PDB file of C-alpha atoms in Angstrom:
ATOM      1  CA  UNK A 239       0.000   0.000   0.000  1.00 51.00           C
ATOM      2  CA  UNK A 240       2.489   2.500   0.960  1.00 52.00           C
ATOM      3  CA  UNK A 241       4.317   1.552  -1.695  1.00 54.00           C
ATOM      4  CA  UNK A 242       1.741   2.732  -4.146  1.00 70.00           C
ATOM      5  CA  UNK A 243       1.070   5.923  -2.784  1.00 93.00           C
ATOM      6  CA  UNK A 244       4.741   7.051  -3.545  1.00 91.00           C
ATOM      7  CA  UNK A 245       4.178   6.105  -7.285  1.00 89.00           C
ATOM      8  CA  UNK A 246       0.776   7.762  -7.095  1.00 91.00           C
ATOM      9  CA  UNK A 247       2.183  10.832  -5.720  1.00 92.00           C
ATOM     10  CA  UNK A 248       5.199  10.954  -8.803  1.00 89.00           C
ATOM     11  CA  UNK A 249       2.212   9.991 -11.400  1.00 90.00           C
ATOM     12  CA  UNK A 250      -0.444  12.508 -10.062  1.00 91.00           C
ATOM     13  CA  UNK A 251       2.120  15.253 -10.424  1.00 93.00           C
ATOM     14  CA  UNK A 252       1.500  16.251  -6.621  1.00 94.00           C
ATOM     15  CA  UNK A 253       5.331  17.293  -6.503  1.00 93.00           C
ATOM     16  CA  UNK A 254       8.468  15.504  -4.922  1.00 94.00           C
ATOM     17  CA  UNK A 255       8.030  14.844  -1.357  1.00 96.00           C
ATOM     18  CA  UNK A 256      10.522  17.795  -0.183  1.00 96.00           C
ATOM     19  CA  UNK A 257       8.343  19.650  -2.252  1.00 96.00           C
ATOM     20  CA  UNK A 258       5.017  19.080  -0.392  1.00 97.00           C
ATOM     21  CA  UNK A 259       6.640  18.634   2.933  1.00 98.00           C
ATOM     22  CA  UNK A 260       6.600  22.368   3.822  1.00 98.00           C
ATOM     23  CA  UNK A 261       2.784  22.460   2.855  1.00 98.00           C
ATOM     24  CA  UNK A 262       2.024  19.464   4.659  1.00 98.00           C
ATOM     25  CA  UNK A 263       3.133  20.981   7.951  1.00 98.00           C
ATOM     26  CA  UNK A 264       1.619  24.126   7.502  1.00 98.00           C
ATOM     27  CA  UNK A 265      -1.808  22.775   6.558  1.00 98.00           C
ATOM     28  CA  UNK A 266      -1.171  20.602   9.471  1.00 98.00           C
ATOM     29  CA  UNK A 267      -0.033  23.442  12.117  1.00 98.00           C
ATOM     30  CA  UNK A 268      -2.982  25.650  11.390  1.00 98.00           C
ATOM     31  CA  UNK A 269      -5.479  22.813  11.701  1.00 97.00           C
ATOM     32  CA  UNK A 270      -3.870  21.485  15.149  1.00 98.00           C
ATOM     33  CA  UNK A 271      -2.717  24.610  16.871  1.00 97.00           C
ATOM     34  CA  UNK A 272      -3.331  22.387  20.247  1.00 96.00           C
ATOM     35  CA  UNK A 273      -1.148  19.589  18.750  1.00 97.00           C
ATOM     36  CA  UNK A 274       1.243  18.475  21.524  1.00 96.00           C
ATOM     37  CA  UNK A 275       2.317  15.175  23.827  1.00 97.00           C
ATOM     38  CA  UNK A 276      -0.614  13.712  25.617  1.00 96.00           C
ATOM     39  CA  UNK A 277       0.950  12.633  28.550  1.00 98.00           C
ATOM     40  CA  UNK A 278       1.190  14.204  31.985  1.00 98.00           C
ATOM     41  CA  UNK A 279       4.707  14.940  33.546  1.00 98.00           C
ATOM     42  CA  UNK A 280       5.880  17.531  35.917  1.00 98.00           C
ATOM     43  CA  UNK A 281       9.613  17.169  35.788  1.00 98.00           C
ATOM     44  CA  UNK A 282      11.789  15.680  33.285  1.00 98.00           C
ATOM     45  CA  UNK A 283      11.898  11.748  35.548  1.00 98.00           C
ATOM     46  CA  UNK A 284       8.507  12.103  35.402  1.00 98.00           C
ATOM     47  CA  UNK A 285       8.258  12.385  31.414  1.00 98.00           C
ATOM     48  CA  UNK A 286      10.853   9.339  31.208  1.00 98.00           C
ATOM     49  CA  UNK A 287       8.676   7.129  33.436  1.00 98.00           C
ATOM     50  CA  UNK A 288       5.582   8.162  31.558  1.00 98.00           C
ATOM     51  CA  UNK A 289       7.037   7.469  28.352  1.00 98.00           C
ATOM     52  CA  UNK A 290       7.944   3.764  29.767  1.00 98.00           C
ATOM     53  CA  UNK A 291       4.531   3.152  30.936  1.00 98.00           C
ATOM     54  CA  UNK A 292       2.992   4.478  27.440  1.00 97.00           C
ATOM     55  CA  UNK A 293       4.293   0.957  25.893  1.00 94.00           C
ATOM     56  CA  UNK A 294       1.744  -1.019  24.461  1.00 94.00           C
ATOM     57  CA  UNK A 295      -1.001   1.490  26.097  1.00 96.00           C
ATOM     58  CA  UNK A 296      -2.925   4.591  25.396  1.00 95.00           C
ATOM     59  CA  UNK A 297      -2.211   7.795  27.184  1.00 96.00           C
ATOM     60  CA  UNK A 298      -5.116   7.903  28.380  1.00 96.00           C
ATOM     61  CA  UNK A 299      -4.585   5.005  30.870  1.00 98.00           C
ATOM     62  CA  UNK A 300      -1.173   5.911  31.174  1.00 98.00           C
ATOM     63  CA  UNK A 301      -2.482   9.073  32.701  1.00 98.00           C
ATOM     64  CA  UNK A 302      -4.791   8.030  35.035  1.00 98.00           C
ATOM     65  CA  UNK A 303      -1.812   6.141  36.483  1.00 98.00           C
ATOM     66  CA  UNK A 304       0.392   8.746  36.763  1.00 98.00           C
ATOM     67  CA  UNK A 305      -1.882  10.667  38.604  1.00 98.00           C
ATOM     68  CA  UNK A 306      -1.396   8.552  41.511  1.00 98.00           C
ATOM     69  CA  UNK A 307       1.679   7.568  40.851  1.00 98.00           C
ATOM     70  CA  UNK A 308       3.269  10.836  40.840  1.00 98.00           C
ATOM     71  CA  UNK A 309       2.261  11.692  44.335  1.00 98.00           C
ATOM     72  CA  UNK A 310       3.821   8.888  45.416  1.00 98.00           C
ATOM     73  CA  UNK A 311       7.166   8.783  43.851  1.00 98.00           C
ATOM     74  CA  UNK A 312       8.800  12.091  43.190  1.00 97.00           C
ATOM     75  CA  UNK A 313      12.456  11.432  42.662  1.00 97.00           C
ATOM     76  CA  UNK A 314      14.392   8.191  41.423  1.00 98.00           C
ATOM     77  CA  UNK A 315      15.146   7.074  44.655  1.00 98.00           C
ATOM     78  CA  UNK A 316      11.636   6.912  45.609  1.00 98.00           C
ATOM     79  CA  UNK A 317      11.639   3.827  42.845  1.00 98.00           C
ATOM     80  CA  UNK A 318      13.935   1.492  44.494  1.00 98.00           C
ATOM     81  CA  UNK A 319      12.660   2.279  48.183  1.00 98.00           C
ATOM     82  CA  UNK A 320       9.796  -0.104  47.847  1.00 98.00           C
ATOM     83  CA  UNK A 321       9.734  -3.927  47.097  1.00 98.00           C
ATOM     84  CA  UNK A 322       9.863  -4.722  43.535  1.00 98.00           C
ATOM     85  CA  UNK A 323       5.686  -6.093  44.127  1.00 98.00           C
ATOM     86  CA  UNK A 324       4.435  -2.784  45.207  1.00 98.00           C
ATOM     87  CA  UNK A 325       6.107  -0.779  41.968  1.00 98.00           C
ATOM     88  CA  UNK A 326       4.289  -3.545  39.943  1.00 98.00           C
ATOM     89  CA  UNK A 327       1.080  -2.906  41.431  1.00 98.00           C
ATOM     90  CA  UNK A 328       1.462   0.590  41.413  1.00 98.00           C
ATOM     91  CA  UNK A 329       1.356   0.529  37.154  1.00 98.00           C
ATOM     92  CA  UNK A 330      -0.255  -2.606  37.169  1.00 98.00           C
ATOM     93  CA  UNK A 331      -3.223  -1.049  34.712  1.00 98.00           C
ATOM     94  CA  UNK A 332      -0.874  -0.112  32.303  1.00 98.00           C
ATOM     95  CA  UNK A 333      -0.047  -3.404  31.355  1.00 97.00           C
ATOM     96  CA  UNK A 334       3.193  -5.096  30.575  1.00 97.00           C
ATOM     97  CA  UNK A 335       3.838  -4.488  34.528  1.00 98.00           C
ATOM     98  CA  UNK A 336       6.583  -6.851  35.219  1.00 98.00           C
ATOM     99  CA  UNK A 337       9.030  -5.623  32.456  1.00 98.00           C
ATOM    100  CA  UNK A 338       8.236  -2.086  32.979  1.00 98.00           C
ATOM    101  CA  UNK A 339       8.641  -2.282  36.749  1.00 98.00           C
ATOM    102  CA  UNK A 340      11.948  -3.970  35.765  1.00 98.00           C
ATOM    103  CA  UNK A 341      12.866  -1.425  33.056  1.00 98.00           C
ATOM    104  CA  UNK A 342      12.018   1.379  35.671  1.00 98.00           C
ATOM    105  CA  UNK A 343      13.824   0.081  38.172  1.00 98.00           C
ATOM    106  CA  UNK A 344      16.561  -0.469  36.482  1.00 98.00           C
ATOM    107  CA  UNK A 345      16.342   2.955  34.568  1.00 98.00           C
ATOM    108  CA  UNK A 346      16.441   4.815  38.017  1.00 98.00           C
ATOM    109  CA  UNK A 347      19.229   3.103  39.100  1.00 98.00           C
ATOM    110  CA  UNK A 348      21.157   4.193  36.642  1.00 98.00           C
ATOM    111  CA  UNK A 349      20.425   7.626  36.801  1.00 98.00           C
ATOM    112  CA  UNK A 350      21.388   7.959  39.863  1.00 98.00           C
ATOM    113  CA  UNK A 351      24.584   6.214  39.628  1.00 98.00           C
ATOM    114  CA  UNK A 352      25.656   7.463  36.091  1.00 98.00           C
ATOM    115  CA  UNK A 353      23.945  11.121  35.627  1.00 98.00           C
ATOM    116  CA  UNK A 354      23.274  12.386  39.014  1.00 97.00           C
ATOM    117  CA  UNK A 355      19.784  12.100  39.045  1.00 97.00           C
ATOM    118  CA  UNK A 356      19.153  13.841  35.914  1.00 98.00           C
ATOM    119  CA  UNK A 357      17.724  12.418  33.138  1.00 98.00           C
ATOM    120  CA  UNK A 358      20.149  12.410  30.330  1.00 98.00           C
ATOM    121  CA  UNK A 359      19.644  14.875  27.006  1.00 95.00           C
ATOM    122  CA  UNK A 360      21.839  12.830  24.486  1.00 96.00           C
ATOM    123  CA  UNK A 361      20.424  10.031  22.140  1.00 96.00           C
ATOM    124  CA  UNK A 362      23.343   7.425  22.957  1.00 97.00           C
ATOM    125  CA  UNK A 363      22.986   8.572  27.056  1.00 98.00           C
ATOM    126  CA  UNK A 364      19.138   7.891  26.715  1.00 98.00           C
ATOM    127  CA  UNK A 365      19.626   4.599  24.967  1.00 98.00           C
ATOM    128  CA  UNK A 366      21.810   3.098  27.591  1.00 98.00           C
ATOM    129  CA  UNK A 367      19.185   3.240  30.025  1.00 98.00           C
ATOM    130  CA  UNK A 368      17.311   0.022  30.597  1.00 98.00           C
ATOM    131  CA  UNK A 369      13.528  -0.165  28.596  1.00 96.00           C
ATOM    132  CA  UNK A 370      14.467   3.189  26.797  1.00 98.00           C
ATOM    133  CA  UNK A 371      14.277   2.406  22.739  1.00 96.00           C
ATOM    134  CA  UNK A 372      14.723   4.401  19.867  1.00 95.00           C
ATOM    135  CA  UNK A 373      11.296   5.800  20.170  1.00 95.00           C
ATOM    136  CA  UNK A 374      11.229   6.249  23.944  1.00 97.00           C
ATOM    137  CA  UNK A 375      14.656   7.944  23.839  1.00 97.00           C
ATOM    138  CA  UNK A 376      13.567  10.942  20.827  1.00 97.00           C
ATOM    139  CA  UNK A 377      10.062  11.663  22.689  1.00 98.00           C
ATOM    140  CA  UNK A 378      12.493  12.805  25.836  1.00 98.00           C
ATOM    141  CA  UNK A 379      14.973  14.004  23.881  1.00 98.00           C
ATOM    142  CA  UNK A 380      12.347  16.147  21.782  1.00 97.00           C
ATOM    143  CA  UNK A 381      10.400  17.241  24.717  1.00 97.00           C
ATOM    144  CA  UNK A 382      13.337  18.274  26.842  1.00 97.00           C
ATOM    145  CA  UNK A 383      14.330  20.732  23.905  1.00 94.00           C
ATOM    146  CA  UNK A 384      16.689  18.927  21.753  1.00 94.00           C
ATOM    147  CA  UNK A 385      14.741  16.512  19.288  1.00 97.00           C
ATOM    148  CA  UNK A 386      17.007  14.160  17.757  1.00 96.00           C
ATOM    149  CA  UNK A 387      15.127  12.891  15.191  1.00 97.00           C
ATOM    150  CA  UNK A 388      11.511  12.373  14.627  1.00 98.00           C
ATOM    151  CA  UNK A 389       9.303  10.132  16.650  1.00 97.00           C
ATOM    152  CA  UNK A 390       7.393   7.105  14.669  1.00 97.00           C
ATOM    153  CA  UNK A 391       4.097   5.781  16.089  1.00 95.00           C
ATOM    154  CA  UNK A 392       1.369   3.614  14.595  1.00 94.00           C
ATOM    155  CA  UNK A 393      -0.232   7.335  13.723  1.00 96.00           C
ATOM    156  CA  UNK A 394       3.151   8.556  12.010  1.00 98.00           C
ATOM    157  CA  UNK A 395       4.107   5.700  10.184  1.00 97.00           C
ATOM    158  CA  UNK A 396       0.441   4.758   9.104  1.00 97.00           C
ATOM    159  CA  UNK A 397       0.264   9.211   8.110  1.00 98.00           C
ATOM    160  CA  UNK A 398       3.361   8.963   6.077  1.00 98.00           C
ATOM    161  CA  UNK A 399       2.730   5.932   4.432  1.00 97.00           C
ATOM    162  CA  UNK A 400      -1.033   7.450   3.090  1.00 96.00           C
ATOM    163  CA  UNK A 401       0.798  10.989   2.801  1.00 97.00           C
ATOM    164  CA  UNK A 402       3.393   9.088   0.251  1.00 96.00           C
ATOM    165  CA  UNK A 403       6.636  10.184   2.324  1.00 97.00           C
ATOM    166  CA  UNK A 404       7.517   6.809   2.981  1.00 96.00           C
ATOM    167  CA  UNK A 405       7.609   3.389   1.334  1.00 95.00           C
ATOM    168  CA  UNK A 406       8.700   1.981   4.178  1.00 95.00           C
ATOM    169  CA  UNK A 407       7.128  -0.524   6.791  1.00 94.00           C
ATOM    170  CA  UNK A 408       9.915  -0.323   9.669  1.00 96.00           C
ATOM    171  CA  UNK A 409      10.220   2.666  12.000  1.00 96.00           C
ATOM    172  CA  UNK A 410      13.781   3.333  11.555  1.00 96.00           C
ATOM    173  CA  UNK A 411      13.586   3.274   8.107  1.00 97.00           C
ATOM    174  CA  UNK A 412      10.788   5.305   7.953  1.00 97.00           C
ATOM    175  CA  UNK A 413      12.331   7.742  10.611  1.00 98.00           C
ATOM    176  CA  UNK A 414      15.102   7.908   7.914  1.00 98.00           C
ATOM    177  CA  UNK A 415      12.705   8.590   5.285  1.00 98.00           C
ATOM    178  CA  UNK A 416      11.602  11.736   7.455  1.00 98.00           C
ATOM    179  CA  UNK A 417      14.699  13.358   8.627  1.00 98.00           C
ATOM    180  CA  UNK A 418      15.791  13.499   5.419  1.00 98.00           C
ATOM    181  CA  UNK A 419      12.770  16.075   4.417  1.00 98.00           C
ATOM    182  CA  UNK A 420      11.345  17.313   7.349  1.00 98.00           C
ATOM    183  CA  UNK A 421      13.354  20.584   9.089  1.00 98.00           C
ATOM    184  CA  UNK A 422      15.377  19.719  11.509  1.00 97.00           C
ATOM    185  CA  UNK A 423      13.259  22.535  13.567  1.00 97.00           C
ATOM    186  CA  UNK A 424      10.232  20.663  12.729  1.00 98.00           C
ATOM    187  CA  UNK A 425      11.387  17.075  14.232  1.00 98.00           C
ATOM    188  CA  UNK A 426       9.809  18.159  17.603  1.00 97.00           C
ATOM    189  CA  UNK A 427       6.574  19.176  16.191  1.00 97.00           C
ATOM    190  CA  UNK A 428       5.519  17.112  13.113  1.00 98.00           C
ATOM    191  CA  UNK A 429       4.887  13.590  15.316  1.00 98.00           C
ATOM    192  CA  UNK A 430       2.515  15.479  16.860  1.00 98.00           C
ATOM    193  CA  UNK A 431       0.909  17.147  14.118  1.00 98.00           C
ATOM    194  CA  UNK A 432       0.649  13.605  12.545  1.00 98.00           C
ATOM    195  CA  UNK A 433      -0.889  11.925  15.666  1.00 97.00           C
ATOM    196  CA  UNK A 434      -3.542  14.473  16.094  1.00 97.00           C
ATOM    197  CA  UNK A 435      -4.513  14.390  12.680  1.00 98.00           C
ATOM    198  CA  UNK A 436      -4.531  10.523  12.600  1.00 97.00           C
ATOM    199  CA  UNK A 437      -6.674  11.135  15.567  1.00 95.00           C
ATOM    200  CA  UNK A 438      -9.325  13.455  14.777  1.00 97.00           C
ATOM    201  CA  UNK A 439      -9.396  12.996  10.499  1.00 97.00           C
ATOM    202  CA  UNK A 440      -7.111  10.436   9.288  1.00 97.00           C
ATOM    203  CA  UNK A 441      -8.590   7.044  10.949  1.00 95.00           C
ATOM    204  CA  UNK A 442      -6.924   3.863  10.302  1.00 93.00           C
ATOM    205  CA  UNK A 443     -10.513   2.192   9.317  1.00 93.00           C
ATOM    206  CA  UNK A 444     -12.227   5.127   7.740  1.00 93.00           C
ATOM    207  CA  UNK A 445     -10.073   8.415   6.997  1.00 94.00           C
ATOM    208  CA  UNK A 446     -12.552  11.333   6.671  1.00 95.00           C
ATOM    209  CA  UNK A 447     -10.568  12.555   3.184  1.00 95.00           C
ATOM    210  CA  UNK A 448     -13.933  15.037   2.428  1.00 94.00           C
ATOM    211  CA  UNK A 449     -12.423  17.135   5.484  1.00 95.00           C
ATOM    212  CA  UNK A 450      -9.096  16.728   5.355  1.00 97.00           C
ATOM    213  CA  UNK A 451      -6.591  19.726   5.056  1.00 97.00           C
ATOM    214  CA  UNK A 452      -4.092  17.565   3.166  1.00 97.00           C
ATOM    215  CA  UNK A 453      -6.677  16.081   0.357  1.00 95.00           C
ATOM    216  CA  UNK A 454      -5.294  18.395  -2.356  1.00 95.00           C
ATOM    217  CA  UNK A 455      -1.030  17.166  -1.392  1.00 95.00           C
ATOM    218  CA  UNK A 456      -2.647  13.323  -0.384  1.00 96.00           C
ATOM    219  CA  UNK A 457      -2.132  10.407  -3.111  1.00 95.00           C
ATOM    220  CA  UNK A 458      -4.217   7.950  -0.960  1.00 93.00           C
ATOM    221  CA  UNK A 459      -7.589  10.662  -0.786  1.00 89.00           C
ATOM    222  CA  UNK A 460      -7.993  10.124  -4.359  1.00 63.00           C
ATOM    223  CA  UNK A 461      -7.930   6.301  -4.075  1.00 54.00           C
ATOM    224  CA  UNK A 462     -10.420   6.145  -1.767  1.00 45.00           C
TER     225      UNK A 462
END
């Protein structure tokens, strides 16, 4: 599929992708002025163990977690102060508890013994810290002011796939795909302006193309 709305972008004569790029994000901007992360997070160890949690749930959930959670644990140390049972059923409703309580655990601990308590800025720094991925690691990075590269969800990758950006089916390959057009002062911004949109217009089941701000600069509107 994705495949196919590259070659219908080149045959339409919609322009190259850098070309439509710059028009994509503007259409996008104006539409989702609100567009920004979801989650909840008062300090930056709070957006790293939010991020963790968000694995293989929605923010929503996430949040009402963290609510509670927050309260309770305020610094990294906080983490490792209670058995290893309590953590788990602490973020037991966001699934995936066991590894994550691991992951956080073991994430904490590092912090404090490698960075002072601080969660790190750097890409390589972020990855060395247990449970943090690619993804996980360029959400902090973007959020704490220094994106990285560009963030790729089921929203993004499904977005640039139908937008014709990518061909690609893996996220680092599409992430690739993205740096290579999108502004490097954009990489913060454009997840989000693709996750809202795939939100609110572009469903996976039933994109609503007859409103869409990107119909005239889509190759998959006119196929459906």
């Amino acid at each position: 599929m994705a495949r196919s709305f590259v070659s219908e972008a080149r045959r339409r004569g919609l322009g190259t992708r850098k070309q439509r790029i710059g028009p994509i994000i503007e259409g996008l901007a104006e539409e989702h002025a609100d567009a920004e992360i979801a989650l909840h997070f008062g300090s930056d160890v709070e957006l790293l163990i939010s991020v963790m949690l968000s694995a293989q749930t929605t923010d929503v959930n996430v949040n009402r977690v963290t609510e509670k959670l927050f309260v309770k644990y305020r610094k990294p140390e906080d983490y490792l102060a209670v058995p290893v049972e309590e953590l788990e059923q602490d973020i037991f409703q966001t699934g995936f508890f066991r590894q994550k309580t691991r992951s956080i655990r073991g994430a904490m601990r590092m912090l404090i013994e490698e960075f002072d308590g601080q969660v790190p800025r750097t890409m390589p720094e972020l990855l060395r810290l247990p449970g943090v991925a690619r993804k996980t690691a360029n959400v902090v990075a973007a959020e704490l002011g220094d994106a990285q590269g560009i963030v790729v969800d089921t929203h993004v990758r499904r977005l640039s796939q139908r937008l014709g950006l990518t061909r690609e089916e893996d996220p680092v390959k599409i992430e690739r795909d993205l740096v290579r057009i999108v502004p490097k002062a954009d990489w913060h911004r454009f997840p989000h302006l693709l996750i809202w949109h795939g939100r609110r217009v572009c469903d996976a089941r039933k994109p609503r193309c007859e409103v869409c701000v990107l119909e005239d600069l889509c190759p998959s509107s006119r196929l459906h």
